[in-house]
Coordinates of C-alpha atoms and ligand atoms in Angstrom, one line a residue:
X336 CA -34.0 31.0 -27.9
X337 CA -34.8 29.2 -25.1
X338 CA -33.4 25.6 -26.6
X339 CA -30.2 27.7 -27.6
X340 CA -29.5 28.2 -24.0
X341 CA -30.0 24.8 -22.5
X342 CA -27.6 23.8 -25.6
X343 CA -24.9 26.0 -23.9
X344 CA -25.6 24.8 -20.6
X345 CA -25.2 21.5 -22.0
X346 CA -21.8 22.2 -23.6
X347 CA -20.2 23.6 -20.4
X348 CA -21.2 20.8 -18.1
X349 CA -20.4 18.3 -20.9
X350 CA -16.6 19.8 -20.6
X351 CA -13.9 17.3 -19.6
X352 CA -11.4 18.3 -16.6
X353 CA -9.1 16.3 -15.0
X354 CA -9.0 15.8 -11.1
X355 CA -5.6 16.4 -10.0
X356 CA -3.8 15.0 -7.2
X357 CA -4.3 16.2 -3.5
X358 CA -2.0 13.4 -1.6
X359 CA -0.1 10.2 -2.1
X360 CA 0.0 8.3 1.3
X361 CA 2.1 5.1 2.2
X362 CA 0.0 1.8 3.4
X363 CA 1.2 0.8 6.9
X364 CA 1.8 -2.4 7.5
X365 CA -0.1 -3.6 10.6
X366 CA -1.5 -7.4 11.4
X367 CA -5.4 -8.3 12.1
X368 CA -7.6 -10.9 13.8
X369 CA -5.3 -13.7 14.5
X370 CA -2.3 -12.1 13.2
X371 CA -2.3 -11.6 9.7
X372 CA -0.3 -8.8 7.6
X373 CA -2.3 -6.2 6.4
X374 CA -1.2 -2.9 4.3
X375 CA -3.4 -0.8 5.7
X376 CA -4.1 1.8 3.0
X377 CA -6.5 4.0 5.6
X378 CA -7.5 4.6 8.6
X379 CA -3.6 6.3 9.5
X380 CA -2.5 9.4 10.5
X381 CA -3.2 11.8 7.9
X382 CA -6.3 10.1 6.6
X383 CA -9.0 9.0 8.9
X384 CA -11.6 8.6 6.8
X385 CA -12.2 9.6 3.3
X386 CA -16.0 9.8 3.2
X387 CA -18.1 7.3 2.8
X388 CA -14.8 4.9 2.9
X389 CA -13.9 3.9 6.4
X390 CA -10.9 1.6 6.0
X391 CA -8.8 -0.1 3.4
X392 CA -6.8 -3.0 3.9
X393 CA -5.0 -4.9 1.5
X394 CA -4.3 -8.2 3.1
X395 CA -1.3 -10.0 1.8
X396 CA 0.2 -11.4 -0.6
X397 CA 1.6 -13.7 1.9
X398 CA 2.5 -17.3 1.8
X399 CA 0.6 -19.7 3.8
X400 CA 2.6 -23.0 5.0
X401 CA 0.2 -25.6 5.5
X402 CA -1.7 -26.1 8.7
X403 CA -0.8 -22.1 9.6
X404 CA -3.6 -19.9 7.9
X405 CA -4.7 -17.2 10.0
X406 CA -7.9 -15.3 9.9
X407 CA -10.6 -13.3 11.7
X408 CA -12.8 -15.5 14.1
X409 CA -16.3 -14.4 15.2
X410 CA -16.7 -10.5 15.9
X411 CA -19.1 -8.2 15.0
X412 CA -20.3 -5.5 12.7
X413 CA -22.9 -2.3 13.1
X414 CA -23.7 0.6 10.9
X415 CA -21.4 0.2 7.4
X416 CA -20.5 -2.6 4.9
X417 CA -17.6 -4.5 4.4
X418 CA -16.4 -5.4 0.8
X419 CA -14.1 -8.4 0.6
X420 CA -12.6 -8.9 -2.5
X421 CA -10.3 -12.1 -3.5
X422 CA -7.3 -11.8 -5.6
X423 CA -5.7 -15.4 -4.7
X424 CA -6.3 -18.3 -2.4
X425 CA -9.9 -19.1 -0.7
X426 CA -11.2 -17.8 2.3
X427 CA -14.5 -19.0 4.4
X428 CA -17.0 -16.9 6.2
X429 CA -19.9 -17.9 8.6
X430 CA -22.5 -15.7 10.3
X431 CA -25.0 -15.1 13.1
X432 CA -27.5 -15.5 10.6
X433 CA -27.0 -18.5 9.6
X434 CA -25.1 -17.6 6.6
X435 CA -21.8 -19.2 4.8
X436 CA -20.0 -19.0 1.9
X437 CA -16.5 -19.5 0.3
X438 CA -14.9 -16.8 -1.1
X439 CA -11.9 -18.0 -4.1
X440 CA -9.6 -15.7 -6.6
X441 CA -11.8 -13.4 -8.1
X442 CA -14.9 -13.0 -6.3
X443 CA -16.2 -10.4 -4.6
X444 CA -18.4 -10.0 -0.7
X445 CA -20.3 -7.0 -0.3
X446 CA -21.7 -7.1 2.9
X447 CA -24.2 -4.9 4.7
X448 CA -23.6 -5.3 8.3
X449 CA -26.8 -2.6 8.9
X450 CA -28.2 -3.2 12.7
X451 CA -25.1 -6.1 13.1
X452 CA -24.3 -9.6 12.2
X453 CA -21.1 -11.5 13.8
X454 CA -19.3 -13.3 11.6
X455 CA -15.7 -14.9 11.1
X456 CA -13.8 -14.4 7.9
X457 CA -11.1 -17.6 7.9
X458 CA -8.7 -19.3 5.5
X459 CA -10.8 -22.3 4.0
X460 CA -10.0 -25.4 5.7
X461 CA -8.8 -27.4 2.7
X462 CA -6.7 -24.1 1.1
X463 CA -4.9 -23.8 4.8
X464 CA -4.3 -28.0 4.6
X465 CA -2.6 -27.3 1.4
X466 CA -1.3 -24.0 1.9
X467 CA -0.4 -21.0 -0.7
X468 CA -0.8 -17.4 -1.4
X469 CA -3.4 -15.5 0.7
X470 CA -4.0 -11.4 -1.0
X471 CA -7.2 -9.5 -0.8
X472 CA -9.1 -6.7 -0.5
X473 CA -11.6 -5.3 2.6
X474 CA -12.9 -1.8 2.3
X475 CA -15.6 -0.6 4.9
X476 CA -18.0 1.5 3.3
X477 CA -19.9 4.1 5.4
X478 CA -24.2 3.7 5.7
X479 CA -26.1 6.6 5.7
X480 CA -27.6 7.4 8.9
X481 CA -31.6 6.1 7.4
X482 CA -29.7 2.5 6.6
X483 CA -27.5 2.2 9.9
X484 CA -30.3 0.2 11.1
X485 CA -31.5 -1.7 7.7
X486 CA -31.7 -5.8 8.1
X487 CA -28.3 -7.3 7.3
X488 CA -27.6 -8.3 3.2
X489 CA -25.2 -10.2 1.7
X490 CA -24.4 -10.0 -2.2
X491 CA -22.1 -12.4 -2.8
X492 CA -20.6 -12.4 -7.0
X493 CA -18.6 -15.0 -8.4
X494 CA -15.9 -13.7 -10.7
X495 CA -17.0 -15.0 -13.7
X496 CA -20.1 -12.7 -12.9
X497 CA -18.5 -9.8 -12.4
X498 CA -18.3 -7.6 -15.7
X499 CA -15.0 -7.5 -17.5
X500 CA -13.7 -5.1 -19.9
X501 CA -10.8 -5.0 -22.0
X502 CA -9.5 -2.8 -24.7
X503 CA -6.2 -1.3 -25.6
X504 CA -3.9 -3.0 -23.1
X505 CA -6.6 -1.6 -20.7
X506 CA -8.0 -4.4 -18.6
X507 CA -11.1 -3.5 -15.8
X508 CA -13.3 -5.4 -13.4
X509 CA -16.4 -3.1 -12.3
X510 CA -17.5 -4.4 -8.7
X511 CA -19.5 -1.5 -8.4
X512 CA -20.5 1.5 -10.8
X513 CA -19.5 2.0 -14.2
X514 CA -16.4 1.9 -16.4
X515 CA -15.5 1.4 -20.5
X516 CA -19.3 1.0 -21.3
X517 CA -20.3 -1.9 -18.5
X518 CA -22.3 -1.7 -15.6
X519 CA -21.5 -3.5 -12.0
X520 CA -24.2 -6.5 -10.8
X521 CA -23.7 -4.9 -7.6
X522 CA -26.6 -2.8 -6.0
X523 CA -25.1 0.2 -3.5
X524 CA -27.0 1.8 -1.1
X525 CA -25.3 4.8 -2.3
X526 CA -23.7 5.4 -5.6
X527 CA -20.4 3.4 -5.5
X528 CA -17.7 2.7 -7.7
X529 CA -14.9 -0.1 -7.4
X530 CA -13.1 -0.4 -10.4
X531 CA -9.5 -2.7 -10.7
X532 CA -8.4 -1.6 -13.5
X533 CA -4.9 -3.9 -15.1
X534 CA -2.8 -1.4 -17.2
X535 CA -0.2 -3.0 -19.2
X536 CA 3.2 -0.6 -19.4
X537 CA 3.1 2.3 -21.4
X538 CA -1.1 2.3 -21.6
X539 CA -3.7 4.8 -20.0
X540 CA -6.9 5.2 -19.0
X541 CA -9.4 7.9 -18.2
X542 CA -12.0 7.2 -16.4
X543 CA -15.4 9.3 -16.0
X544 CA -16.1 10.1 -12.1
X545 CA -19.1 12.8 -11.7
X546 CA -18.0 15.9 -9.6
X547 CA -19.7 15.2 -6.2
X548 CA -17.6 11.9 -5.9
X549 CA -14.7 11.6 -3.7
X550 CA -12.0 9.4 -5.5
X551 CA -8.6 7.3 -4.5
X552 CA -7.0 4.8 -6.0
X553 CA -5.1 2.1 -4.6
X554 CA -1.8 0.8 -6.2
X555 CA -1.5 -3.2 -5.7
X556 CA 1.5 -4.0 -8.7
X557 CA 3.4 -1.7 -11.0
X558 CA 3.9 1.9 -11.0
X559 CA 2.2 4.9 -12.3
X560 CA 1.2 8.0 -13.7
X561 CA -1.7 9.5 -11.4
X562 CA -4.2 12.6 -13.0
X563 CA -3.9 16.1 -13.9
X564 CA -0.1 16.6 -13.0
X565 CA 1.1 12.8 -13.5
X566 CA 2.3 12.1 -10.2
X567 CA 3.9 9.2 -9.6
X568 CA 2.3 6.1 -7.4
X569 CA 4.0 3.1 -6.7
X570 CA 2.9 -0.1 -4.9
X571 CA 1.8 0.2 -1.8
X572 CA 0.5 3.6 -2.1
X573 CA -2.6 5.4 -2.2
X574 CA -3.5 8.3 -4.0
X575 CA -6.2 10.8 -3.2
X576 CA -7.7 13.3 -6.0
X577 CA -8.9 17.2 -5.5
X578 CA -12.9 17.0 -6.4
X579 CA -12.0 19.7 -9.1
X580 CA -12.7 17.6 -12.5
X581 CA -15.1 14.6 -13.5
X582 CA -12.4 12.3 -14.9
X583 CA -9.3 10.4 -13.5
X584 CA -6.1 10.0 -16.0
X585 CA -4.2 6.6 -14.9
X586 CA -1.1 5.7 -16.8
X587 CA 0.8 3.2 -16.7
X588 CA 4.8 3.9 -16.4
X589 CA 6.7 2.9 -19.7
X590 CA 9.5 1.5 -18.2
X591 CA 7.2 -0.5 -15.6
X592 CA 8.5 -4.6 -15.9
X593 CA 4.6 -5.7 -14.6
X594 CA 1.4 -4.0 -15.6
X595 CA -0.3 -1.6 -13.3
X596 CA -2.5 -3.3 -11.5
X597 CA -4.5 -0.7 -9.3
X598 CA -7.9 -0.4 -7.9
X599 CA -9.9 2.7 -8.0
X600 CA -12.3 3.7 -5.6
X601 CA -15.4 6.7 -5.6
X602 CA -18.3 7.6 -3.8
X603 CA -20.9 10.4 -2.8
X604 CA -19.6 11.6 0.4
X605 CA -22.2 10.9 3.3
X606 CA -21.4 14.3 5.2
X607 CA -22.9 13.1 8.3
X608 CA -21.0 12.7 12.0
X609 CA -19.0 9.8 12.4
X610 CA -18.9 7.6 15.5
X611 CA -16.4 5.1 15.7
X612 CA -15.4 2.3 17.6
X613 CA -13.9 -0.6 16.8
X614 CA -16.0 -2.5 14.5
X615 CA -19.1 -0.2 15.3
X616 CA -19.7 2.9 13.2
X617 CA -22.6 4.9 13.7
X618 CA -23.5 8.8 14.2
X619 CA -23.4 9.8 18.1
X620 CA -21.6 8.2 21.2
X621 CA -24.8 7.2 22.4
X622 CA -25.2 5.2 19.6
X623 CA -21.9 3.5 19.8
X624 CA -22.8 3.0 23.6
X625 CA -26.2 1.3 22.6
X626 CA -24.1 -1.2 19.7
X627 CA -21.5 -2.3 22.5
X628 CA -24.7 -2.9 24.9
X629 CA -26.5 -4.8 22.3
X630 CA -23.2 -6.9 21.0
X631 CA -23.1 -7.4 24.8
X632 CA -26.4 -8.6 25.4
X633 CA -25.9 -11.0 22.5
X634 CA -28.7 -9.1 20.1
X635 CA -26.3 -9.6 17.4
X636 CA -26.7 -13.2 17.8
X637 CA -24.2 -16.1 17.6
X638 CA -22.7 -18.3 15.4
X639 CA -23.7 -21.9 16.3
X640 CA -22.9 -23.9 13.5
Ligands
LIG2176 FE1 -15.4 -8.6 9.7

């Protein structure tokens, strides 16, 4: 009798709901470090945060003329991660730690700033010589409150390592988590999924997400058809689902002339107090206070190379 009942149990969590829709929210374009253009997904108005994700920006596509790449120059980081993904041309970045590393089409930075680093994120010399398209990715993914402190890590994956799926006119790239039977090379402090899925017109996915994840997507190309209700999300948009399923219907519109590129994006919310400042997130004020003193005091370091 006993086995009968965990059977059951089985069945109802096993049954498939999708998440619908609770927003679709323009990017605002806005410009960073030296001047760049940004479409900045999140941090706006309506969204401040969407736990553990801090910001989103997509950075481009823009052409670079040679000579006149801009980037980020030396500033720091406390408390979260930042994720740089690559979709075209090559960017460089140094730290206080002594680190470097070039960044081309395709690959993919996950950085854990933890108790700080400072570090520039620039065009690579060569690529703004020559010039061409600049477009990428940075999300800032919230620590918990036992890692805000942890030694700074790098895990830096070339594209070719990055798993690859494709079936159906369903094309995905799993940076983090799992999707179409492949897991992510990427280790997350806390469970993680970054997904770009390429949708070719007229073709759908659904994609597992358990029910204690938050999930948005991000639409880069192409338009689409977005969970329960089929909502429409063009470029440039974001859309945020209800947590009232654990799966994600993404369509691709029919009449679409590109393929639906789009990147979707989940976590296990933190649900701990955020302190914000600049490139400094942490728990309290007095903690914010103590990462400007200690930027200040130069116990992030420096980059002298
Ligand atoms: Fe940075």
């Amino acid at each position: 009798m006993k086995a009968n009942t965990n059977n059951k149990q089985n069945l109802v969590s096993e049954t498939n709901q999708q998440r619908s829709v609770s927003s679709v929210v323009n990017a605002k374009t806005t410009t960073e470090g030296e001047g760049f253009v940004v479409h900045r997904a999140f941090p706006n108005e309506t969204v401040r945060e969407f736990d553990p994700f801090l910001l989103v920006d997509e950075m481009g596509p823009f052409a670079v003329s040679s000579g006149e790449a801009k980037g980020a120059p030396d500033h720091p980081h406390r408390g979260f991660e930042t994720v740089t993904y690559m979709i075209e041309g090559v960017f460089e970045h140094k730290d206080s730690q002594g680190n470097s590393g070039i960044l081309k089409s395709g690959d993919v930075q996950w950085m854990t700033a933890g108790s700080g680093v400072i570090h520039s994120e620039m065009p690579e010399k060569e690529f703004s010589k020559r010039g061409g398209t600049l477009h990428g990715f940075q999300l800032w993914v919230n620590l918990p409150r036992k890692d805000k402190m942890m030694n700074p890590r790098y895990q830096d994956v070339p594209s070719n390592k990055i798993p690859t799926v494709e079936d159906n006119g369903v094309k995905v790239k799993i940076i983090a988590g799992e999707a179409m039977g492949k897991q992510a090379v990427i280790d997350t402090r806390t469970p993680i999924m970054y997904l770009h899925y390429t949708i070719q017109p007229g073709a759908k996915t659904v994609q597992k997400v358990p029910k204690n994840y938050n999930v948005f997507a991000y639409v880069i190309d192409g338009n689409g058809l977005f969970g329960q209700e089929q909502k429409s999300v063009y470029k440039e948009q974001s859309v945020f689902f209800e947590k009232d399923g654990n799966e994600v219907q993404i369509e691709a519109s029919k009449n679409s002339d590109s393929p639906l590129q789009v990147l979707l994006i989940a976590g296990v919310p933190l649900e701990e107090p955020v302190a914000r400042y600049g490139p400094f997130v942490m728990n309290t004020e007095g903690e914010i206070k103590q990462a400007i003193l200690d930027y200040n005091n130069g116990k992030m370091g420096k980059i002298d190379f």
